[in-house]
C-alpha positions as a printed NumPy array, in Angstrom:
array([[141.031, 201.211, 264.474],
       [137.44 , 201.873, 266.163],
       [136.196, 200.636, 262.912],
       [137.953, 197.567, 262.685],
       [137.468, 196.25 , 266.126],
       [133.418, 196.54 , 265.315],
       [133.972, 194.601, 262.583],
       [135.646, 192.307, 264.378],
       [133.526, 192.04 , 267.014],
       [130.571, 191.298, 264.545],
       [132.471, 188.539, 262.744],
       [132.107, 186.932, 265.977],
       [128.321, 187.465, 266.342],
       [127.845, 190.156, 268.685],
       [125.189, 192.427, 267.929],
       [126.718, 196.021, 267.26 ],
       [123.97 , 197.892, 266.253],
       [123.772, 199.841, 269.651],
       [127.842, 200.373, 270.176],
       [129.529, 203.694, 270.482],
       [132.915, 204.476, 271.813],
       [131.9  , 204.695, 275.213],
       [130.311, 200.851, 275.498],
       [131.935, 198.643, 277.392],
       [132.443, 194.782, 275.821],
       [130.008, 193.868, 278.827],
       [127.662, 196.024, 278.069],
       [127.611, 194.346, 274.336],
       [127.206, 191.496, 275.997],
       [130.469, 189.691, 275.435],
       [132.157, 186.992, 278.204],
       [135.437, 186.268, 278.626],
       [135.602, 183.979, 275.953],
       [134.19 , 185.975, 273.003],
       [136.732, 188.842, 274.75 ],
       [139.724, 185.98 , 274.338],
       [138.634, 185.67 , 270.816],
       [138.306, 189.061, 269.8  ],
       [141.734, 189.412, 271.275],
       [143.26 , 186.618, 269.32 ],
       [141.352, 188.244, 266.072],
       [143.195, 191.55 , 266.658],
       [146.049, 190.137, 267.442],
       [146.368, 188.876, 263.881],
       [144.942, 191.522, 261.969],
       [147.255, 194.579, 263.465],
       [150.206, 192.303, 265.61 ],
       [149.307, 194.187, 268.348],
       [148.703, 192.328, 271.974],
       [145.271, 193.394, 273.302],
       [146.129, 191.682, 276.446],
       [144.718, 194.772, 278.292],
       [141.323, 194.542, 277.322],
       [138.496, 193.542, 280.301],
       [134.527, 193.431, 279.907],
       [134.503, 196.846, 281.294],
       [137.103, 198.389, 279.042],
       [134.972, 200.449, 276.944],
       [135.413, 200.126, 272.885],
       [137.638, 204.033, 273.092],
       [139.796, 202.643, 275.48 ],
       [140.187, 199.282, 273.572],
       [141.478, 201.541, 270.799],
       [143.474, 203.528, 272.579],
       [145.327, 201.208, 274.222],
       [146.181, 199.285, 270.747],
       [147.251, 202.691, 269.336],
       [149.577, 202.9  , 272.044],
       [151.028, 199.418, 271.536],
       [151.497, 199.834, 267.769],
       [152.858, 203.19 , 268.631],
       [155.592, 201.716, 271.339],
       [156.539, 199.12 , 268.299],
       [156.827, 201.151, 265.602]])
């Protein structure tokens, strides 16, 4: 999953070269909107809600919390 939201986040043009589990979407320098986008883009690709997700929720807990969602639907 860690994998696929980089992905995701670099179809969308933000640069992550520099992202680990511990950076935040602010810290990649993301605003509300790309955040809103990346949600919607997840959303599709896994059916999962990432309604959770802030600028300050790192990338781990971005993945956790989807884990836990596709774990509650299964």
């Amino acid at each position: 999953m860690y994998d696929r939201i980089v992905a995701l986040l670099f179809e969308i043009g933000v640069d992550t070269s520099q992202a680990t589990p511990q950076t935040t979407f602010r810290e990649l320098r993301m605003d509300s909107l790309s955040l809103t986008e990346l949600a919607v883009m997840v959303s599709d690709d896994t059916g999962e809600r990432a309604s959770t997700m802030t600028l300050d929720t790192t990338l781990a807990q971005a993945v956790q919390q989807l884990t836990q969602a596709e774990a509650q639907n299964a």
